[in-house]
Every structure is written in C-alpha cells, then in structure tokens.
Coordinates of C-alpha atoms in Angstrom, one line a residue:
M1464 CA -10.8 -0.8 21.3
Q1465 CA -7.9 -2.9 22.4
V1466 CA -4.4 -2.1 21.4
H1467 CA -1.6 -4.6 21.7
P1468 CA 2.1 -3.6 21.5
I1469 CA 4.1 -5.8 19.2
S1470 CA 7.7 -5.9 18.1
P1471 CA 8.3 -5.2 14.3
D1472 CA 9.7 -8.7 13.8
R1473 CA 6.7 -10.3 15.5
L1474 CA 4.3 -8.1 13.4
A1475 CA 5.9 -9.4 10.2
E1476 CA 5.6 -13.0 11.3
L1477 CA 2.0 -12.5 12.5
L1478 CA 1.0 -11.0 9.1
A1479 CA 2.9 -13.7 7.2
D1480 CA 0.8 -16.3 9.1
R1481 CA -2.3 -14.4 8.4
I1482 CA -1.5 -14.3 4.7
T1483 CA -0.7 -18.0 4.4
A1484 CA -4.0 -18.8 6.2
L1485 CA -6.1 -16.9 3.7
P1486 CA -8.5 -18.9 1.6
G1487 CA -6.8 -20.3 -1.5
A1488 CA -3.3 -19.6 -0.1
G1489 CA -0.8 -21.7 -1.9
E1490 CA -3.2 -22.4 -4.8
R1491 CA -4.0 -18.9 -6.2
W1492 CA -2.4 -15.5 -6.2
L1493 CA -3.0 -13.4 -3.2
R1494 CA -2.9 -9.6 -3.3
V1495 CA -1.9 -7.8 -0.1
A1496 CA -1.8 -4.1 0.4
V1497 CA 0.1 -2.2 3.1
D1498 CA -1.6 1.3 3.2
G1499 CA -0.2 4.3 4.9
A1500 CA 1.3 7.8 4.6
A1501 CA 4.9 7.9 3.6
A1502 CA 5.7 8.9 7.2
A1503 CA 4.3 5.5 8.3
R1504 CA 6.8 3.7 6.1
P1505 CA 4.4 1.1 4.4
G1506 CA 7.1 0.1 2.0
A1507 CA 9.3 -1.0 4.9
L1508 CA 6.6 -3.3 6.3
A1509 CA 5.9 -4.7 2.9
D1510 CA 9.6 -5.4 2.4
A1511 CA 9.7 -7.1 5.8
L1512 CA 7.1 -9.6 4.7
V1513 CA 9.2 -11.0 1.8
E1514 CA 11.5 -13.2 3.9
P1515 CA 8.8 -14.6 6.3
L1516 CA 6.7 -15.5 3.3
R1517 CA 9.6 -17.1 1.5
L1518 CA 10.3 -19.3 4.5
R1519 CA 6.5 -20.3 4.4
G1520 CA 7.0 -21.4 0.7
R1521 CA 5.3 -18.4 -0.8
P1522 CA 7.1 -16.5 -3.6
T1523 CA 6.4 -12.7 -3.5
L1524 CA 6.5 -9.7 -5.8
R1525 CA 6.9 -6.2 -4.4
V1526 CA 5.1 -3.3 -6.1
S1527 CA 4.8 0.3 -5.0
A1528 CA 1.8 2.4 -5.9
A1529 CA 4.2 5.3 -6.3
G1530 CA 5.2 3.6 -9.6
F1531 CA 1.6 4.1 -10.8
L1532 CA 1.0 7.8 -10.5
R1533 CA -0.7 9.7 -13.3
P1534 CA 1.3 11.8 -15.5
A1535 CA 2.4 15.2 -14.0
S1536 CA 0.2 17.0 -16.5
V1537 CA -2.8 15.4 -14.9
R1538 CA -1.9 15.2 -11.2
L1539 CA -0.5 18.8 -11.1
E1540 CA -3.3 20.3 -13.1
Y1541 CA -4.5 22.2 -10.0
G1542 CA -1.0 23.1 -8.8
K1543 CA 1.9 21.3 -7.3
Q1544 CA 0.5 21.5 -3.7
D1545 CA -3.3 20.8 -4.1
A1546 CA -4.3 18.4 -1.4
D1547 CA -7.6 17.4 -3.0
A1548 CA -5.8 16.5 -6.2
F1549 CA -3.3 14.5 -4.2
H1550 CA -6.3 12.6 -2.7
D1551 CA -8.3 12.2 -5.8
L1552 CA -6.1 12.3 -8.8
W1553 CA -2.5 11.2 -8.2
L1554 CA -2.9 7.4 -8.2
D1555 CA -3.7 5.9 -11.6
D1556 CA -6.2 3.3 -10.3
G1557 CA -6.9 2.1 -13.8
A1558 CA -3.3 1.3 -14.6
L1559 CA -2.8 -0.3 -11.2
L1560 CA -5.8 -2.6 -11.9
R1561 CA -4.9 -3.3 -15.5
E1562 CA -1.2 -4.0 -15.0
V1563 CA -0.9 -5.4 -11.4
L1564 CA -4.2 -6.5 -9.8
D1565 CA -6.4 -7.9 -12.6
P1566 CA -3.6 -10.2 -13.9
L1567 CA -3.7 -11.9 -10.5
E1568 CA -7.4 -12.9 -10.7
P1569 CA -7.9 -16.6 -10.7
D1570 CA -8.2 -16.6 -14.5
G1571 CA -5.4 -14.1 -15.0
S1572 CA -2.1 -14.4 -16.7
G1573 CA 0.1 -13.8 -13.6
R1574 CA 2.2 -11.3 -15.6
V1575 CA 2.6 -8.1 -13.6
L1576 CA 4.1 -4.8 -14.5
P1577 CA 6.2 -3.8 -11.4
S1578 CA 6.2 -0.1 -12.2
L1579 CA 4.8 2.2 -15.0
R1580 CA 6.1 5.6 -14.4
D1581 CA 9.0 7.1 -12.4
P1582 CA 7.3 9.7 -10.1
V1583 CA 10.4 11.9 -10.1
T1584 CA 11.3 12.0 -13.8
D1585 CA 7.7 11.5 -15.0
R1586 CA 8.9 9.1 -17.6
S1587 CA 8.2 5.5 -18.3
T1588 CA 10.3 3.1 -16.2
R1589 CA 10.3 0.6 -19.1
A1590 CA 10.2 -2.1 -16.4
P1591 CA 9.7 -5.6 -17.9
Y1592 CA 6.7 -7.7 -17.0
T1593 CA 7.3 -10.2 -14.2
A1594 CA 5.5 -13.6 -13.9
L1595 CA 4.4 -14.3 -10.3
P1596 CA 4.3 -18.1 -9.8
P1597 CA 0.9 -19.6 -8.9
G1598 CA 0.4 -19.4 -5.2
G1599 CA 2.6 -16.3 -5.0
V1600 CA 1.8 -13.1 -3.0
L1601 CA 1.7 -9.6 -4.4
L1602 CA 2.9 -7.1 -1.7
L1603 CA 1.7 -3.6 -2.7
D1604 CA 2.5 -0.6 -0.6
G1605 CA 1.3 3.0 -0.9
A1606 CA -0.8 5.8 0.5
L1607 CA -4.6 6.4 0.2
L1608 CA -5.2 2.9 -1.2
L1609 CA -8.4 2.0 0.7
G1610 CA -11.9 2.9 -0.4
R1611 CA -11.0 2.6 -4.1
W1612 CA -12.6 -0.8 -4.6
L1613 CA -9.3 -2.4 -5.5
P1614 CA -9.5 -6.3 -5.5
L1615 CA -7.3 -7.3 -2.5
E1616 CA -7.3 -10.4 -0.4
L1617 CA -5.8 -8.6 2.7
T1618 CA -5.3 -4.9 3.6
V1619 CA -3.1 -3.6 6.3
H1620 CA -3.4 0.0 7.4
L1621 CA -0.6 1.8 9.2
A1622 CA -2.2 4.4 11.4
L1623 CA -0.6 7.6 12.6
S1624 CA -2.3 10.1 15.0
P1625 CA -2.6 13.6 13.4
A1626 CA 0.2 14.9 15.7
A1627 CA 2.6 12.1 14.8
L1628 CA 1.8 12.4 11.0
A1629 CA 2.5 16.1 11.2
R1630 CA 5.7 15.6 13.2
R1631 CA 7.1 12.9 10.9
T1632 CA 6.1 14.6 7.6
P1633 CA 8.9 16.7 6.0
P1634 CA 8.1 20.4 5.8
E1635 CA 8.1 20.3 2.1
E1636 CA 5.4 17.6 2.1
R1637 CA 3.1 19.1 4.8
W1638 CA 0.8 20.4 2.2
T1639 CA -0.5 16.8 1.9
L1640 CA -1.8 16.7 5.5
P1641 CA -5.3 17.9 4.6
A1642 CA -5.5 15.0 2.1
F1643 CA -4.8 12.5 4.9
A1644 CA -7.3 14.3 7.2
R1645 CA -9.9 14.0 4.5
Y1646 CA -9.0 10.3 4.0
E1647 CA -9.5 9.7 7.7
A1648 CA -12.9 11.4 7.7
E1649 CA -14.3 9.9 4.4
T1650 CA -12.7 6.5 4.2
V1651 CA -12.0 5.7 7.9
P1652 CA -9.1 3.5 6.9
A1653 CA -8.7 2.0 10.4
E1654 CA -12.1 0.4 10.0
A1655 CA -11.9 -0.3 6.3
A1656 CA -8.7 -2.3 6.6
D1657 CA -8.5 -6.0 7.6
V1658 CA -5.6 -5.2 10.0
T1659 CA -4.7 -1.9 11.5
V1660 CA -1.4 -1.2 13.1
R1661 CA -0.6 2.0 15.1
V1662 CA 2.9 3.3 14.3
D1663 CA 3.2 6.6 16.1
D1664 CA 6.5 5.2 17.2
P1665 CA 7.8 3.0 14.4
R1666 CA 10.1 1.2 16.9
H1667 CA 7.1 0.1 19.0
P1668 CA 4.1 -0.7 16.7
A1669 CA 0.8 -1.7 18.2
L1670 CA -1.8 -4.0 16.7
V1671 CA -5.2 -2.3 16.9
G1672 CA -7.3 -5.1 15.7
S1673 CA -8.2 -7.3 12.8
R1674 CA -11.3 -9.0 11.4

C-alpha cells in the first residue's frame, strides 16, 4: 500500500477539494465524518476544513460526536473503565441520527442540533437548533464512528499505529486501548473509510489511500 507524506495544510485543501467534488455538492447537504481516537485529534482536522470549504463557497456546521454520548447511567453501567462498553455503548447512535444526520437527508429539514449532552456534566447542553443552508457541509468528528451504518457522504479515518496510540493516550485514558484494538480488528477502519491518513506524527501526516 502506498503512503504519501503530505503537509497538514495541503491535506485540508485536498479534502476540501474532495468534498466539493462529491455528487450533489452545492445542491444538497453533505455529511462528512473525521474518525479517529482522541489522540489522533480528529476535531482539529475537522476544524481545519471549515475555512477551505468557506473559500469554496460551502457553508459548514461543526458537530462533535462527544456531544452525543449516552447518559452516564447507561455508558457507565459496567464500570467507569469498561473497554467493551466504551466501544459498544457510549455513543448514542440513535440521537446522532435523529438530531444531526437524518435532518440532512435530501428531504430533510436542514435543522441540526449541534450537541445534546455535555460529556463532563452529563447534563443537557440546551444548544439551540441550527439551520445548515442548502449545499452546506456537516463536519462531524469523533472516535469509533465507522461500521455503524451512519449515512455519510465521505469518511476520513485518522490512523495511529498501536505504539503511537499508546504513547499519545494519557495514562488515565489508556483503559480505552483495548476498545481501539477491537475496532481495528472488527471494523478495520483504514479499509472502511473513504480516505485514510496516518498520523503517527501529527506534524507529518501521510495519505494512505482513498477510493
């Protein structure tokens, strides 16, 4: 498999070009996910896409999957450090579909809830609904997003080697490492994504491939 080093700025430009070349771009809403462990900083890449897309005439809306976790009573039912629960239960897929992705179907309302629940306080964020203009792009970031049958027009996976993931994960979060190992084995995100970027060194990403 070929790996092509690319600068962070050039990566953002390339992805913005890829998004604006998608079928229906400029006419319908597009839903783009940047998937990766927190150590891979998927939110930073999603943020970096906002300005290139604006310059291409595409309004954007940023949403983080961290704002759509299930209540603590559900996600911590098996303990605060259960890797299988982190993999299977933490993300509220139904709420993400209902409040973010389904409203951007061709016949949807375009009204998106940017966040549902604060993952720290476990309380509602009380965020107001936001209307994404027709032709706009939703930029969603988060971990373990692939393999869930989420309706997305483009998926980008930020890949880390096991050693890099362990090195860049804070000690208090290393209990999640088995969940990411399971994700690699069961979902194979590097193959499931439309675009995969290796980010063992975030200063020097490398484009692995796209389809």
